[in-house]
Coordinates of C-alpha atoms and ligand atoms in Angstrom, one line a residue:
M1 CA -9.1 -22.4 -4.5
K2 CA -10.7 -20.9 -7.8
R3 CA -12.3 -17.7 -8.3
K4 CA -16.1 -17.3 -8.3
D5 CA -17.4 -14.1 -8.9
I6 CA -15.9 -10.5 -9.2
L7 CA -16.7 -8.6 -6.2
Y8 CA -14.8 -5.4 -7.3
A9 CA -12.5 -3.9 -9.8
G10 CA -10.1 -1.3 -8.9
K11 CA -7.7 0.6 -10.7
A12 CA -5.0 -2.1 -10.6
K13 CA -6.5 -5.1 -8.7
S14 CA -9.7 -7.1 -8.5
V15 CA -11.4 -8.8 -6.3
Y16 CA -13.1 -12.4 -6.7
T17 CA -15.2 -14.3 -4.0
T18 CA -14.3 -18.2 -3.8
D19 CA -16.2 -21.1 -2.2
D20 CA -15.3 -20.0 1.0
P21 CA -17.1 -16.8 2.1
E22 CA -14.3 -15.8 4.4
L23 CA -11.6 -16.0 1.5
L24 CA -11.2 -13.8 -1.5
I25 CA -8.9 -13.7 -4.6
L26 CA -7.0 -10.8 -5.2
E27 CA -5.8 -10.2 -8.7
F28 CA -2.8 -7.8 -9.4
R29 CA -3.2 -6.6 -13.1
D30 CA -0.9 -4.9 -15.2
D31 CA -3.1 -1.7 -15.1
T32 CA -1.7 1.4 -13.4
S33 CA -3.2 4.5 -12.6
A34 CA -2.5 7.8 -11.1
F35 CA -4.1 11.2 -10.1
D36 CA -7.5 9.3 -9.2
G37 CA -7.5 7.5 -12.6
E38 CA -6.6 10.6 -14.8
K39 CA -3.6 9.0 -16.3
M40 CA -3.7 5.0 -17.2
A41 CA -1.5 2.8 -18.8
Q42 CA -0.6 -0.8 -18.7
L43 CA 2.8 -1.9 -17.7
A44 CA 3.9 -5.2 -18.9
R45 CA 4.8 -7.7 -15.8
K46 CA 3.5 -5.0 -13.1
G47 CA 0.6 -7.5 -11.8
R48 CA 3.1 -10.4 -11.4
V49 CA 6.0 -8.0 -9.7
N50 CA 3.3 -6.7 -7.2
N51 CA 2.0 -10.0 -6.4
Y52 CA 5.3 -11.3 -5.4
F53 CA 6.3 -8.3 -3.9
N54 CA 3.2 -7.8 -1.6
A55 CA 3.4 -11.5 -0.7
F56 CA 7.0 -11.1 0.6
I57 CA 6.2 -8.0 2.5
M58 CA 3.0 -9.3 4.2
E59 CA 4.6 -12.4 5.1
K60 CA 7.7 -10.2 6.9
L61 CA 5.0 -8.2 8.8
A62 CA 2.9 -11.2 10.0
A63 CA 6.3 -12.8 11.2
A64 CA 6.8 -9.3 12.9
G65 CA 3.3 -9.7 14.7
I66 CA 1.5 -7.3 12.4
E67 CA -1.7 -9.1 11.5
N68 CA -2.8 -9.1 8.0
H69 CA -5.3 -10.4 5.8
F70 CA -2.6 -12.3 3.4
V71 CA -3.2 -16.3 3.3
E72 CA -1.0 -17.1 0.3
R73 CA 0.0 -16.4 -2.9
I74 CA -1.9 -18.8 -5.5
S75 CA -0.6 -17.8 -8.9
D76 CA 1.7 -15.5 -10.6
T77 CA -0.7 -12.6 -10.1
E78 CA -3.2 -13.8 -7.8
S79 CA -3.3 -13.9 -3.9
L80 CA -5.9 -15.5 -1.2
V81 CA -6.8 -13.1 1.4
R82 CA -9.2 -13.1 4.3
R83 CA -12.4 -10.9 3.7
L84 CA -12.1 -7.9 5.8
E85 CA -14.9 -5.0 6.3
M86 CA -12.5 -2.4 5.0
L87 CA -12.5 1.0 6.6
P88 CA -12.7 4.1 4.1
V89 CA -9.7 5.4 5.7
E90 CA -6.0 5.8 4.2
C91 CA -3.3 5.7 6.8
V92 CA 0.2 7.4 5.5
V93 CA 3.4 7.6 7.3
R94 CA 5.9 9.9 5.8
N95 CA 9.8 9.6 7.1
F96 CA 10.9 12.4 4.4
A97 CA 8.7 15.0 2.7
A98 CA 7.4 14.3 -0.8
G99 CA 4.3 14.3 -2.7
S100 CA 1.3 15.8 -1.3
L101 CA 2.9 17.0 2.0
C102 CA 5.1 19.2 -0.1
R103 CA 2.3 20.8 -2.0
R104 CA 0.1 21.3 0.9
L105 CA 3.1 22.8 3.4
G106 CA 5.6 24.0 0.8
V107 CA 8.5 22.0 2.7
E108 CA 11.2 20.8 0.2
E109 CA 11.1 17.3 -0.7
G110 CA 13.7 15.2 0.9
L111 CA 13.4 17.0 4.0
E112 CA 13.9 14.4 6.6
L113 CA 10.9 14.1 9.2
A114 CA 11.5 13.2 12.9
P115 CA 9.3 12.2 14.2
P116 CA 7.6 10.9 11.2
V117 CA 4.5 12.4 9.9
F118 CA 1.0 10.4 10.6
E119 CA -2.0 11.5 8.4
F120 CA -5.3 9.9 7.7
F121 CA -7.2 10.4 4.3
L122 CA -10.6 9.5 3.2
K123 CA -10.6 6.8 0.6
N124 CA -12.8 8.6 -2.1
D125 CA -11.9 9.1 -5.6
A126 CA -14.6 11.7 -6.4
L127 CA -13.3 13.7 -3.6
H128 CA -9.6 13.2 -4.4
D129 CA -9.0 11.3 -1.2
P130 CA -9.0 14.5 1.1
M131 CA -6.9 14.6 4.1
I132 CA -9.1 14.3 7.3
N133 CA -8.5 14.0 10.9
E134 CA -9.9 12.0 13.8
S135 CA -12.5 14.3 14.5
H136 CA -13.8 13.7 11.2
I137 CA -13.8 9.8 11.5
R138 CA -15.3 10.1 14.9
T139 CA -18.2 12.0 13.6
F140 CA -18.9 10.5 10.5
G141 CA -18.4 7.2 11.8
W142 CA -15.6 5.8 9.6
A143 CA -14.1 4.1 12.4
T144 CA -14.4 3.7 16.2
E145 CA -11.8 5.6 18.6
E146 CA -10.4 2.1 19.6
E147 CA -9.9 1.5 15.7
V148 CA -8.2 5.0 15.2
A149 CA -5.9 4.2 17.9
R150 CA -5.1 0.5 16.5
M151 CA -4.6 1.9 13.1
K152 CA -1.9 4.7 14.3
E153 CA -0.2 1.9 16.2
L154 CA -0.1 -0.7 13.5
T155 CA 0.8 1.8 10.9
L156 CA 3.6 3.2 13.0
A157 CA 4.8 -0.5 13.9
V158 CA 4.8 -1.1 10.1
N159 CA 7.3 1.9 9.8
G160 CA 9.6 0.0 12.2
V161 CA 9.9 -3.3 10.3
L162 CA 9.9 -1.7 6.9
R163 CA 12.5 1.0 7.3
E164 CA 15.2 -1.6 8.7
L165 CA 14.2 -4.2 5.7
F166 CA 14.6 -1.4 2.8
A167 CA 17.7 0.0 4.4
A168 CA 19.1 -3.5 4.1
G169 CA 18.8 -3.3 0.3
G170 CA 20.0 0.5 0.1
L171 CA 16.7 1.9 0.2
L172 CA 14.8 4.9 2.1
L173 CA 11.4 4.2 2.9
V174 CA 10.1 7.6 2.3
D175 CA 6.4 7.4 2.7
Y176 CA 3.5 4.6 2.3
K177 CA -0.2 4.1 2.7
L178 CA -2.0 1.6 4.5
E179 CA -5.5 0.5 4.7
F180 CA -7.3 -1.7 7.4
G181 CA -10.3 -4.0 8.0
R182 CA -12.4 -5.7 10.4
F183 CA -12.1 -9.6 10.7
Q184 CA -13.8 -11.4 13.6
G185 CA -13.6 -8.7 16.0
R186 CA -9.9 -7.6 15.1
L187 CA -8.5 -5.0 13.1
L188 CA -6.2 -6.5 10.4
L189 CA -3.8 -4.8 8.0
G190 CA -5.4 -5.1 4.4
D191 CA -5.1 -4.1 0.7
E192 CA -1.4 -4.6 -0.6
F193 CA 2.1 -3.1 -0.1
S194 CA 3.9 -2.5 -3.2
P195 CA 6.0 0.0 -4.9
D196 CA 2.5 1.5 -6.2
G197 CA 1.5 2.6 -2.8
C198 CA 4.9 3.8 -1.2
R199 CA 7.8 5.8 -2.2
L200 CA 11.3 4.3 -2.2
W201 CA 14.4 6.2 -2.9
D202 CA 18.2 4.8 -3.4
R203 CA 19.8 5.8 -0.2
E204 CA 23.0 7.4 -1.8
T205 CA 21.7 8.9 -5.3
R206 CA 18.0 9.3 -3.9
E207 CA 16.9 8.2 -7.3
K208 CA 13.0 7.1 -7.3
L209 CA 12.2 3.6 -7.6
D210 CA 8.4 3.5 -6.9
K211 CA 5.0 4.8 -8.6
D212 CA 6.5 8.4 -8.9
R213 CA 8.3 7.0 -11.9
F214 CA 4.9 6.7 -13.5
R215 CA 3.2 9.7 -12.0
Q216 CA 6.0 12.0 -13.1
G217 CA 6.7 10.1 -16.6
L218 CA 10.2 9.2 -15.9
G219 CA 10.1 5.9 -17.7
G220 CA 11.5 2.5 -16.3
V221 CA 8.6 2.1 -13.8
I222 CA 8.8 -1.8 -13.6
E223 CA 12.6 -1.9 -14.4
A224 CA 12.6 -0.1 -11.1
Y225 CA 10.4 -2.1 -9.4
E226 CA 12.4 -5.2 -10.0
E227 CA 15.5 -3.5 -9.1
V228 CA 13.8 -2.7 -5.6
A229 CA 12.9 -6.6 -5.6
R230 CA 16.3 -7.7 -6.4
R231 CA 17.9 -5.6 -3.7
L232 CA 15.6 -7.5 -1.3
Q233 CA 16.1 -10.6 -2.9
I234 CA 12.4 -11.1 -3.8
P235 CA 11.9 -14.1 -6.2
L236 CA 9.7 -13.2 -8.8
A237 CA 8.9 -16.4 -10.2
Ligands
LIG301 P1 0.9 11.5 -1.1 O1 -0.2 12.0 -0.1 O2 1.9 12.2 -0.8 O3 0.1 11.6 -2.8 O4 1.0 10.0 -0.7 C1 1.7 9.5 0.1 C2 2.1 7.8 0.0 O5 0.7 7.4 0.1 C3 2.7 7.6 -1.2 O6 3.8 6.6 -1.2 C4 1.5 7.3 -2.3 O7 1.9 6.3 -3.1 C5 0.6 6.5 -1.1 N1 -0.7 6.9 -1.4 C6 -1.6 7.8 -1.3 N2 -2.8 7.7 -1.5 C7 -2.8 6.6 -2.3 C8 -3.8 6.0 -3.3 O8 -4.9 6.2 -3.7 N3 -3.3 4.9 -4.0 C9 -2.0 4.5 -3.9 N4 -1.5 3.4 -4.6 N5 -1.2 5.0 -3.1 C10 -1.4 6.2 -2.5

């Protein structure tokens, strides 16, 4: 499958049409951004690492019955995906307090959250992805009531699969963000799952092995992503 036209260029990925109207190509670039694009950099090998990482996770989720848009990896930095009608909503699950939760509620980073916290955010860079609730989603028509329920159900089901998967590599899945879209009357998981959109800590030392290394200027960003891949036995070539 070959790229046709560029459909969308995001901060870290580009999306291309193909000869098949139902299929798109996702290109994972080396570009990295944080704080809604305020901080930008190119990190060598990131596109490749995230492409392999995402393929591995999406295949694990599909095997666990969580339908998603991933079809196949077609090169080191590209994957073929189904074309979804994306909902403008981000779903976040948190197993430990970090990031915006700590800032908003004044809780200490690392506090275990049981049961896990579920939050919706509006996907809107200009508004800095504000937190929203089900009432906003219903009133503004961002998703149907049925889709809201399904997004929550699927996002929490992902937690069950991935907490265990990362635990096997001595890692804590602190939190993560998922996005969903419509495909032939069903709701499928879309976008990506990589250390760009989740937090992963070493279980013993709580060392950060995710994009917070970039956000917080800790260095060793891609080395950390590669360490996670190594622990999960994700091949990177
Ligand atoms: P927080 O709300 O603490 O900033 O983020 C919660 C989790 O969702 C983190 O794992 C973070 O990486 C992910 N996340 C939230 N919003 C975005 C986003 O716009 N882009 C990416 N890549 N990840 C996000």
